[in-house]
Short mmCIF file of C-alpha atoms in Angstrom, two decimals:
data_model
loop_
_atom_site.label_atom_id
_atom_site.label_comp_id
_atom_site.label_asym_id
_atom_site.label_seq_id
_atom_site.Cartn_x
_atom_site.Cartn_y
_atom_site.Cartn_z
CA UNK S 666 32.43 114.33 132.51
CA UNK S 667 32.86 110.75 132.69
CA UNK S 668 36.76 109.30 131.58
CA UNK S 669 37.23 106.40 128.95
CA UNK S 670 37.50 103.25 129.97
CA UNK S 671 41.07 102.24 129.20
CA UNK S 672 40.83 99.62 126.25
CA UNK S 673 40.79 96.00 127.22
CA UNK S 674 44.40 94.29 126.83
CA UNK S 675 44.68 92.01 123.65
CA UNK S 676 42.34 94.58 121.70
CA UNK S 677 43.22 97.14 119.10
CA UNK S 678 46.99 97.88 118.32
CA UNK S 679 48.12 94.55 120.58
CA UNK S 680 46.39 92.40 118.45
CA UNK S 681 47.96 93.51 115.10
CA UNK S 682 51.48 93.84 116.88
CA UNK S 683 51.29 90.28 118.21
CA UNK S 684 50.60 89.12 114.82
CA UNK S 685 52.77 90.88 112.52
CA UNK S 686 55.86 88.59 111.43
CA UNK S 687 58.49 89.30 113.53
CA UNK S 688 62.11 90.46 111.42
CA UNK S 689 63.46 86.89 111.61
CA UNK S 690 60.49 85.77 109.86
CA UNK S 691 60.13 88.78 107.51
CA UNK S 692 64.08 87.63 106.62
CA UNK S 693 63.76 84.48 105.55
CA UNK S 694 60.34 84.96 103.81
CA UNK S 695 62.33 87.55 101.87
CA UNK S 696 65.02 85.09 100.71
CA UNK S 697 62.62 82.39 100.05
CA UNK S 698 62.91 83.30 96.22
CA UNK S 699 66.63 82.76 96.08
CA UNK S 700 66.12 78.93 97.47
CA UNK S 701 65.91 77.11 94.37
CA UNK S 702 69.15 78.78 93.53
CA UNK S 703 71.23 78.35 96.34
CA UNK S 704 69.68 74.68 96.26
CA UNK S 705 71.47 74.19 92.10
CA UNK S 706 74.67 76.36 93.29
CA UNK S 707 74.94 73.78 95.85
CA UNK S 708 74.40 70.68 93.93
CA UNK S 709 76.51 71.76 90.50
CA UNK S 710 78.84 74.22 91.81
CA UNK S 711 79.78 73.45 95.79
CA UNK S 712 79.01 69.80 95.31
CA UNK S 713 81.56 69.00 92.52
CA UNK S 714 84.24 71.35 94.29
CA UNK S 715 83.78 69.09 97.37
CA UNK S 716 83.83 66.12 95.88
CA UNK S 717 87.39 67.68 94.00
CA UNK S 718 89.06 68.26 97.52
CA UNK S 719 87.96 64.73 99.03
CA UNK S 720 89.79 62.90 95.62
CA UNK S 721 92.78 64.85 96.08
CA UNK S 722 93.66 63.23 99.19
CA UNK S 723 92.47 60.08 97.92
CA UNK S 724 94.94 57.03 95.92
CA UNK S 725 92.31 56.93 93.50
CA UNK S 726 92.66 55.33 90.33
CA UNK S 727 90.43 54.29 87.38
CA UNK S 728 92.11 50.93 86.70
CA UNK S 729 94.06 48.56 88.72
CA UNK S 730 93.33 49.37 92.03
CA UNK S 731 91.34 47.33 94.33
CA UNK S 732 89.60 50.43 96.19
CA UNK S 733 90.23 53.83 97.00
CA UNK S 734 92.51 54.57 100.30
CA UNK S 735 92.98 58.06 101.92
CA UNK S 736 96.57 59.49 100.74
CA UNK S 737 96.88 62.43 102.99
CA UNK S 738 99.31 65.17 101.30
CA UNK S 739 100.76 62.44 99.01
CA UNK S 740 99.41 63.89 95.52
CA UNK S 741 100.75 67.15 96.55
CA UNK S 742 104.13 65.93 97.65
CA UNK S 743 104.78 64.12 94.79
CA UNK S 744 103.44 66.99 92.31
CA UNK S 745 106.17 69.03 94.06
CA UNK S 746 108.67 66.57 93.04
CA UNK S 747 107.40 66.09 89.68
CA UNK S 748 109.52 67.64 86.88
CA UNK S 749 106.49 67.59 84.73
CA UNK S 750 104.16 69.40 87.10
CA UNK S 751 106.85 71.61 87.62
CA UNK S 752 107.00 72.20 84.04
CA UNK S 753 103.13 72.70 83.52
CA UNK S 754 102.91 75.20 86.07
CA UNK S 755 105.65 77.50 84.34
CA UNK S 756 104.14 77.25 81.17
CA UNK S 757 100.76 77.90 82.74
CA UNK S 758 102.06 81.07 83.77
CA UNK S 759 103.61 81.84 80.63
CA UNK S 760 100.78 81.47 78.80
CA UNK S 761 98.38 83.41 81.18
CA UNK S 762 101.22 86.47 81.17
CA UNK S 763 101.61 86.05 77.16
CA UNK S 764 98.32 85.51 76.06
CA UNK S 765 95.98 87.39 79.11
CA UNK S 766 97.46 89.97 80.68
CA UNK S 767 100.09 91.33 78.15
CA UNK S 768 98.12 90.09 74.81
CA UNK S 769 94.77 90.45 75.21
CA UNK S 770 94.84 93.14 77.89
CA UNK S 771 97.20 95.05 75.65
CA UNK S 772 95.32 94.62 72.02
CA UNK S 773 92.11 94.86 73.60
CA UNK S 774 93.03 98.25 74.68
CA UNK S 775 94.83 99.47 71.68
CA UNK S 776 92.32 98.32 69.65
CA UNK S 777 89.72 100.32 71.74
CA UNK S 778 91.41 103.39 71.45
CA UNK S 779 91.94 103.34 67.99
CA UNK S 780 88.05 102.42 66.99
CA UNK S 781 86.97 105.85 69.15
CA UNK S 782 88.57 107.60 65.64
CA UNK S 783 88.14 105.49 63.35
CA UNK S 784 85.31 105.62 60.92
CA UNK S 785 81.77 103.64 61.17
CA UNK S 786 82.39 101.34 58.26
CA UNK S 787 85.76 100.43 59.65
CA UNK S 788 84.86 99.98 63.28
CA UNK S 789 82.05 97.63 62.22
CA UNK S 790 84.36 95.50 60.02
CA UNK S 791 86.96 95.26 63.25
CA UNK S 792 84.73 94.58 65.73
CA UNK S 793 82.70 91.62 63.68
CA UNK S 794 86.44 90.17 63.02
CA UNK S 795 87.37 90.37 66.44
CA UNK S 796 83.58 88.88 68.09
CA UNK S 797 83.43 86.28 65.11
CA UNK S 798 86.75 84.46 66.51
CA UNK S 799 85.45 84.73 70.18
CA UNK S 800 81.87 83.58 69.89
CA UNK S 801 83.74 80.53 67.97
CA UNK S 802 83.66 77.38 70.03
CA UNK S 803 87.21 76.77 71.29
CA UNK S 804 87.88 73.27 69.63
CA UNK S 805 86.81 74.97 66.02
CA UNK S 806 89.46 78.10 66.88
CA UNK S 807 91.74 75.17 67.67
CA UNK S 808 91.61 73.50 64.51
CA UNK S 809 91.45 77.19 62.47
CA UNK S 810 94.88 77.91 64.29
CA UNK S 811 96.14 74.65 63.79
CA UNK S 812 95.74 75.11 59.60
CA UNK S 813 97.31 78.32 59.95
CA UNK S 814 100.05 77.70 62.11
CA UNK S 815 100.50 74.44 61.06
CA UNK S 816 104.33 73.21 58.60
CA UNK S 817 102.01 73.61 55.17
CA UNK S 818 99.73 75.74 56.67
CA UNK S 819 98.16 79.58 55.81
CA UNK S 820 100.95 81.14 58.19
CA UNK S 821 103.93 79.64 55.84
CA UNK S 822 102.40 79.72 52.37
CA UNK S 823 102.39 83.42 53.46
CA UNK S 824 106.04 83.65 54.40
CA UNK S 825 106.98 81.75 51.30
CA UNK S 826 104.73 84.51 49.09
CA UNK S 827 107.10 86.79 50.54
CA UNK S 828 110.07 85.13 50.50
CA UNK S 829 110.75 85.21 54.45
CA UNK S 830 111.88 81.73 55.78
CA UNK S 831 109.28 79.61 57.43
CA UNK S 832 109.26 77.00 60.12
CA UNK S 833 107.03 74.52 62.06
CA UNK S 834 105.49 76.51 64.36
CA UNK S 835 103.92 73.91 66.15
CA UNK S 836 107.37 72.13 66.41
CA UNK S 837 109.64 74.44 67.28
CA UNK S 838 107.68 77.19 69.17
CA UNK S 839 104.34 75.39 70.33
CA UNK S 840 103.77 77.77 73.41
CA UNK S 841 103.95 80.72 71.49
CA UNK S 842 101.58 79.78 68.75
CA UNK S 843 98.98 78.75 71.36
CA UNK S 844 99.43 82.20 72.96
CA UNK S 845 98.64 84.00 69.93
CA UNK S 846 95.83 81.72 69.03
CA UNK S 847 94.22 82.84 72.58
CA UNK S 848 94.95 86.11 71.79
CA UNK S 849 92.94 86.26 68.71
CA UNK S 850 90.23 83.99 69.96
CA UNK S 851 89.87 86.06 73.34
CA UNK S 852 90.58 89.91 72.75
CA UNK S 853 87.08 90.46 71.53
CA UNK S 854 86.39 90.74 75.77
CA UNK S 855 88.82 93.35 76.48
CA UNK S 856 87.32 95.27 73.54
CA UNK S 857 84.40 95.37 74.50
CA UNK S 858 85.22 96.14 78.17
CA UNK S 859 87.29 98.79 77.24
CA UNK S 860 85.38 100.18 74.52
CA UNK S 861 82.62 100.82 77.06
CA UNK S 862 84.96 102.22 79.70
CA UNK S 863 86.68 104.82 77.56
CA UNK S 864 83.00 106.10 75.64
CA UNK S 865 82.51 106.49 79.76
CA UNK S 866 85.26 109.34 80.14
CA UNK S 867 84.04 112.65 80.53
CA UNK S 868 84.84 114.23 77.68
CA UNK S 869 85.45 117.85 79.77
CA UNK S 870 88.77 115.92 80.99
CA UNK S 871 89.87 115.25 77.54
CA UNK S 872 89.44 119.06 75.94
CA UNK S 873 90.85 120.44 79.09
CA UNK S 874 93.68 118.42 78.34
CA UNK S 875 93.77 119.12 74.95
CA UNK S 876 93.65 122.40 75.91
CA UNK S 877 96.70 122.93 77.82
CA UNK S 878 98.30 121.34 74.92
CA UNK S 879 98.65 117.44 75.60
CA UNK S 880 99.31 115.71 72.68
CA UNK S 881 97.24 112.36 71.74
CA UNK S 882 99.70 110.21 73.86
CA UNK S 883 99.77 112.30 77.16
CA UNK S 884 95.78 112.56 77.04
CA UNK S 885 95.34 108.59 76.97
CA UNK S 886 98.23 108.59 79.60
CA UNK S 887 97.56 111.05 81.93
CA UNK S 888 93.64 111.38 81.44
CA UNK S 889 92.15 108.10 79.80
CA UNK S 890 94.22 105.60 81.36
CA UNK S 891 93.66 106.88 85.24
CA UNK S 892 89.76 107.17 84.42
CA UNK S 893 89.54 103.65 83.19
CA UNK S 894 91.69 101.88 86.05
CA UNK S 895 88.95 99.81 87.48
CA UNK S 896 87.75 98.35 84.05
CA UNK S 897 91.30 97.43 83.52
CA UNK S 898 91.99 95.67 86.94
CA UNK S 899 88.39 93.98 86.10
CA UNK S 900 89.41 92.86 82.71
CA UNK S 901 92.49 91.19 83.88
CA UNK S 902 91.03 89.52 86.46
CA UNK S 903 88.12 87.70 84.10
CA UNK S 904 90.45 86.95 81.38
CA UNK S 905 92.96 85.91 83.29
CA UNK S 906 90.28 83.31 85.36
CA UNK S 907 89.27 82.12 81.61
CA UNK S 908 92.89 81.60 80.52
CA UNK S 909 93.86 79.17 83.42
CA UNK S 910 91.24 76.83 82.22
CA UNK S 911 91.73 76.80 78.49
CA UNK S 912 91.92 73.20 77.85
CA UNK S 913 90.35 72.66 74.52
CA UNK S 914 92.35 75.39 72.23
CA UNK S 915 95.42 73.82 73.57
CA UNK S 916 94.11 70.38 73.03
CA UNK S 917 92.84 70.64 69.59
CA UNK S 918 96.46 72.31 68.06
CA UNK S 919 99.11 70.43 70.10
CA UNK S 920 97.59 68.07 72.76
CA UNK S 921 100.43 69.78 74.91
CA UNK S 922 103.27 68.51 72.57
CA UNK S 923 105.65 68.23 70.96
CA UNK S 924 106.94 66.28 74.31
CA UNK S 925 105.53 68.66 76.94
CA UNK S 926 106.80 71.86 75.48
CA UNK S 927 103.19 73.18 75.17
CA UNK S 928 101.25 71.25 78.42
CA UNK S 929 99.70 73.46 80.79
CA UNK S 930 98.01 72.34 84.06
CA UNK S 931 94.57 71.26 82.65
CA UNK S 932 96.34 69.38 79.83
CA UNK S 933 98.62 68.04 82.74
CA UNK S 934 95.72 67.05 84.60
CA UNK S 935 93.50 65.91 82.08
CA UNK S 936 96.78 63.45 81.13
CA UNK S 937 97.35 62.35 84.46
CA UNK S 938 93.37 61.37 85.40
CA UNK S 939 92.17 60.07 81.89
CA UNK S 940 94.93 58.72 80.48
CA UNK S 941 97.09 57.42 83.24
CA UNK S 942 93.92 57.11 85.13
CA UNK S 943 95.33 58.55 88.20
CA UNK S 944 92.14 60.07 89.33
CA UNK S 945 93.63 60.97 92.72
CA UNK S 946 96.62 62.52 91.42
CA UNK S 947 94.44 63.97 88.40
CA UNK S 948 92.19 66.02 90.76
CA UNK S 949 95.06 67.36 93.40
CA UNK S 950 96.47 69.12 89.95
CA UNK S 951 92.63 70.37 89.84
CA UNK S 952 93.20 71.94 93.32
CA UNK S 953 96.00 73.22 92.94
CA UNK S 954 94.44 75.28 89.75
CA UNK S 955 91.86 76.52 91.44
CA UNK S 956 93.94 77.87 94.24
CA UNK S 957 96.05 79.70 91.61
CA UNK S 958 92.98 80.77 90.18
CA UNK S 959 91.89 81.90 93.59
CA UNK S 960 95.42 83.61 94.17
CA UNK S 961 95.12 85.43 91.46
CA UNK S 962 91.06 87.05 92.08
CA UNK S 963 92.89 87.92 95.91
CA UNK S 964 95.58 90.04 94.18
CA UNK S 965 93.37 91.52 91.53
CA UNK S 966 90.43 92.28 94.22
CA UNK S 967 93.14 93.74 96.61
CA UNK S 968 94.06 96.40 94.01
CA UNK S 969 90.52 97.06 93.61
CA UNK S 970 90.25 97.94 96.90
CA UNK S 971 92.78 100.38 97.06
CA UNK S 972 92.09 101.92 93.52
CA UNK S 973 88.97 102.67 95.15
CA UNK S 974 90.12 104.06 98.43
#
């Protein structure tokens, strides 16, 4: 019996090996699709964030300056010394704890809890209150709280139907009038999160609770609230991103007045690039935003992390 011949090299299986794409190859024609938008995510997202870091370090200005001269740390040293800055980053903070995490975080959630008993009708009247004021643009909810919070406005005429004293709330207690106007213009998000979070408890936890004979307040607090611990970390860290860079709501009701009693960073840094036309300085206040920005996402992500582990 005569034996095979053993097949000539280059034939057969060799051919089709040597041309198959090898997994470099396979790897970027897989991400080929995603070019176009890495390509726009560099142009409108990295490019303007690059172009923010070089102006920081930069003298400048928009008017009266011959040419623009490399500063070094000189924007940041003098926003350390500047009572103003100083100023704009407490009451950035304020209004980020007042209106974000304790405000909206906190209605949002209430708010949620109540609509899981409350009737259809009434939970479709609440939640088209609540989404009308967010999917408002942010100047028009600027100028709505302005009427109402404003020395003749709805907030007053109210207090005077009921015989309460009134005052101007835009005078005397600017920061807290802007908090509650992003608290009504922004809880609409945290119901919504929440809403979907709690409809996604398993409703075995609850009865077994309810069972052992946990009252309303204990189930949310012992059962509800441990479930939904994620969603609430993610919440905080979205609307608390979206509060730092409220610019317009502020704008439109007390263009960070009276004095600076109401100026947060981006009305700080809008003032000091457009108006003093300090771009230099102007854009370090930028940076120094988006770090607390970034700051912030680190400590929210970290207790992510362990919530899962």
């Amino acid at each position: 019996m005569t034996a095979l011949a053993p097949a000539p090299h280059g034939t057969g299986a060799g051919r089709r090996s040597r041309g198959a794409p090898t997994p470099v190859v396979r790897s970027l024609l897989r991400g080929l699709p995603t070019v176009p938008a890495v390509v726009l995510l560099a142009v409108f997202l990295a490019g303007p964030i690059a172009y923010c870091v070089y102006y920081a370090f930069t003298d400048m200005q928009l008017t009266g300056a011959s040419g623009t001269h490399f500063a070094g740390l000189d924007n940041f040293t003098r926003a350390l010394k500047d009572t103003d800055f100083l100023n704009a980053m407490w009451l950035t903070l304020v209004f980020v704890v007042g209106s974000a995490v304790v405000g909206q975080n906190t209605l949002g959630l209430a708010l949620a809890v109540l609509m899981q008993k409350a009737t259809k009708p009434v939970r479709a009247v609440v939640n088209g209150v609540v989404i009308a004021a967010w999917v408002l643009p942010e100047v028009v909810a600027g100028y709505l709280m302005y009427a109402f919070f404003y020395n003749e406005g709805s907030l007053n005429s109210l207090l005077d139907a009921l015989h309460l004293p009134d005052q101007n709330w835009l005078y005397t207690m600017p920061i807290l009038a802007v908090c509650l106007a992003n608290v009504w213009r922004g809880t609409a998000f945290s119901l919504m999160v929440f809403t979907a979070a709690i409809s996604d408890v398993p409703q075995e936890l609850v009865e077994a609770a309810e069972m052992d004979g946990a009252g309303p307040w204990q189930r949310l607090w012992r059962v509800v609230l441990p479930v939904i611990r994620p969603s609430i970390l993610t919440n905080l860290m979205l609307i608390t991103l979206q509060t730092l860079s409220v610019f317009g709501l502020i704008y439109t009701m007390t263009r960070g007045g009276p004095g600076n009693k109401s100026e947060t960073l981006p009305i700080f840094m809008y003032q000091q690039a457009f108006q003093n036309s300090l771009i230099g300085y102007g854009t370090a206040i930028a940076l120094v935003l988006l770090v607390v920005g970034a700051l912030f996402s680190v400590v929210y992500i970290r207790l992510l992390k362990l919530e899962e582990d």
